[in-house]
Amino acid sequence: MTQVKWDPNDFQVFEINGLDERMEALTTRIRPKFHTLGEFFSAYFSTQTGDEFFAHVAKHARRTVNPPKDSWVAFAPYKRGYKALPHFQIGLWGTHVFIVVAVIYEAPHKQEMATRLLNHMEIFDQLSDDFIISGDHMAPDAISLMTARDEKLKQLLDRLRDVKKGEFLIGRHILAEDALNMSADQFMQLTEQTFDELIPIYNAIIGR
């Protein structure tokens, strides 16, 4: 089994001052774990979807002043990038791990993607109440699906369809303290279980 065990230093990376200093810590502490996850789950998605998936570890290359507040590995069926496509992510903020499928504002066909989800709202009934939704991939906050099923879920999908900057993320957040208490096997099992539950959402997004 692939081994990725989170430790306190991983989350504390985002407390390091200075762009160069934080990037150095990201490169040495976190990216090796993302590459390990990337290798395992790109094969997983390729098997589960029938499309060849590629892992994209965040490089934060455009940053020149402000250090990154989060980092991630993303998965999409395109070797040269992922932002224009629906994609899966595993990533870290200083407070939690996130495991999501996302459609962000760069996606050129997000209006059609949102419409597909709005036409199949029953698909969300299959998800556990501990799932979260978000309308902003650059913010750490999220809304519990349990409290969002009635109104907020539809509002976020309407915004994804109608607003140029609209985004939609759905998945699980694991609080840092909970992630630290998980063994490598427990984390991998929960991550795979989460993606198992998200793949029907992904299939609906792409019209499969």
PDB file of C-alpha atoms in Angstrom, residues 1-75:
ATOM      1  CA  MET A   1       0.000   0.000   0.000  1.00  0.00           C
ATOM      2  CA  THR A   2       1.202   3.507  -0.829  1.00  0.00           C
ATOM      3  CA  GLN A   3       2.450   5.222   2.328  1.00  0.00           C
ATOM      4  CA  VAL A   4       1.661   8.875   3.023  1.00  0.00           C
ATOM      5  CA  LYS A   5       1.602   9.851   6.680  1.00  0.00           C
ATOM      6  CA  TRP A   6       0.980  13.486   7.555  1.00  0.00           C
ATOM      7  CA  ASP A   7       3.000  15.069  10.351  1.00  0.00           C
ATOM      8  CA  PRO A   8       2.759  18.459  12.109  1.00  0.00           C
ATOM      9  CA  ASN A   9       5.547  19.949   9.980  1.00  0.00           C
ATOM     10  CA  ASP A  10       3.390  19.512   6.861  1.00  0.00           C
ATOM     11  CA  PHE A  11       0.699  21.844   8.185  1.00  0.00           C
ATOM     12  CA  GLN A  12       3.188  24.223   9.793  1.00  0.00           C
ATOM     13  CA  VAL A  13       4.733  24.920   6.375  1.00  0.00           C
ATOM     14  CA  PHE A  14       1.998  27.518   5.871  1.00  0.00           C
ATOM     15  CA  GLU A  15       3.149  29.435   8.943  1.00  0.00           C
ATOM     16  CA  ILE A  16       6.657  30.002   7.525  1.00  0.00           C
ATOM     17  CA  ASN A  17       7.296  33.629   6.597  1.00  0.00           C
ATOM     18  CA  GLY A  18       8.767  34.589   3.244  1.00  0.00           C
ATOM     19  CA  LEU A  19       8.103  33.233  -0.229  1.00  0.00           C
ATOM     20  CA  ASP A  20      11.480  31.540  -0.704  1.00  0.00           C
ATOM     21  CA  GLU A  21      11.491  30.016   2.764  1.00  0.00           C
ATOM     22  CA  ARG A  22       7.955  28.636   2.460  1.00  0.00           C
ATOM     23  CA  MET A  23       8.584  27.336  -1.062  1.00  0.00           C
ATOM     24  CA  GLU A  24      11.720  25.542   0.140  1.00  0.00           C
ATOM     25  CA  ALA A  25       9.710  23.837   2.887  1.00  0.00           C
ATOM     26  CA  LEU A  26       6.934  22.931   0.451  1.00  0.00           C
ATOM     27  CA  THR A  27       9.476  21.423  -1.921  1.00  0.00           C
ATOM     28  CA  THR A  28      11.257  19.339   0.686  1.00  0.00           C
ATOM     29  CA  ARG A  29       8.414  18.354   3.031  1.00  0.00           C
ATOM     30  CA  ILE A  30       5.155  18.187   1.082  1.00  0.00           C
ATOM     31  CA  ARG A  31       5.859  17.723  -2.620  1.00  0.00           C
ATOM     32  CA  PRO A  32       7.366  14.233  -2.174  1.00  0.00           C
ATOM     33  CA  LYS A  33       4.079  13.165  -0.558  1.00  0.00           C
ATOM     34  CA  PHE A  34       2.083  14.742  -3.371  1.00  0.00           C
ATOM     35  CA  HIS A  35       4.212  12.911  -5.932  1.00  0.00           C
ATOM     36  CA  THR A  36       3.546   9.630  -4.111  1.00  0.00           C
ATOM     37  CA  LEU A  37      -0.189  10.349  -4.050  1.00  0.00           C
ATOM     38  CA  GLY A  38      -0.011  11.450  -7.673  1.00  0.00           C
ATOM     39  CA  GLU A  39       1.499   8.204  -8.827  1.00  0.00           C
ATOM     40  CA  PHE A  40      -1.036   6.075  -6.954  1.00  0.00           C
ATOM     41  CA  PHE A  41      -4.202   8.001  -7.749  1.00  0.00           C
ATOM     42  CA  SER A  42      -3.440   8.777 -11.390  1.00  0.00           C
ATOM     43  CA  ALA A  43      -3.415   5.004 -11.886  1.00  0.00           C
ATOM     44  CA  TYR A  44      -6.575   4.703  -9.761  1.00  0.00           C
ATOM     45  CA  PHE A  45      -8.479   7.295 -11.843  1.00  0.00           C
ATOM     46  CA  SER A  46      -7.274   5.774 -15.100  1.00  0.00           C
ATOM     47  CA  THR A  47      -8.678   2.430 -13.985  1.00  0.00           C
ATOM     48  CA  GLN A  48     -11.925   3.811 -12.567  1.00  0.00           C
ATOM     49  CA  THR A  49     -12.800   6.134 -15.463  1.00  0.00           C
ATOM     50  CA  GLY A  50     -11.288   4.402 -18.479  1.00  0.00           C
ATOM     51  CA  ASP A  51      -9.446   7.622 -19.402  1.00  0.00           C
ATOM     52  CA  GLU A  52      -5.735   8.104 -18.850  1.00  0.00           C
ATOM     53  CA  PHE A  53      -5.249  10.504 -15.934  1.00  0.00           C
ATOM     54  CA  PHE A  54      -2.180  12.552 -15.110  1.00  0.00           C
ATOM     55  CA  ALA A  55      -1.038  14.016 -11.792  1.00  0.00           C
ATOM     56  CA  HIS A  56      -0.183  17.725 -11.573  1.00  0.00           C
ATOM     57  CA  VAL A  57       1.672  18.790  -8.426  1.00  0.00           C
ATOM     58  CA  ALA A  58       1.266  22.512  -7.708  1.00  0.00           C
ATOM     59  CA  LYS A  59       4.408  24.501  -8.514  1.00  0.00           C
ATOM     60  CA  HIS A  60       3.194  27.984  -7.523  1.00  0.00           C
ATOM     61  CA  ALA A  61       5.478  29.258 -10.280  1.00  0.00           C
ATOM     62  CA  ARG A  62       3.656  32.561 -10.810  1.00  0.00           C
ATOM     63  CA  ARG A  63       4.174  33.721  -7.246  1.00  0.00           C
ATOM     64  CA  THR A  64       6.756  36.472  -6.826  1.00  0.00           C
ATOM     65  CA  VAL A  65       5.810  38.016  -3.460  1.00  0.00           C
ATOM     66  CA  ASN A  66       3.088  36.293  -1.462  1.00  0.00           C
ATOM     67  CA  PRO A  67       3.829  32.751  -0.248  1.00  0.00           C
ATOM     68  CA  PRO A  68       1.166  30.121  -1.046  1.00  0.00           C
ATOM     69  CA  LYS A  69      -1.470  29.501   1.597  1.00  0.00           C
ATOM     70  CA  ASP A  70      -2.262  26.002   0.345  1.00  0.00           C
ATOM     71  CA  SER A  71      -0.837  23.367  -1.977  1.00  0.00           C
ATOM     72  CA  TRP A  72      -2.108  20.289  -3.797  1.00  0.00           C
ATOM     73  CA  VAL A  73      -1.839  17.577  -6.389  1.00  0.00           C
ATOM     74  CA  ALA A  74      -4.548  17.616  -9.074  1.00  0.00           C
ATOM     75  CA  PHE A  75      -5.677  14.849 -11.418  1.00  0.00           C
TER      76      PHE A  75
END
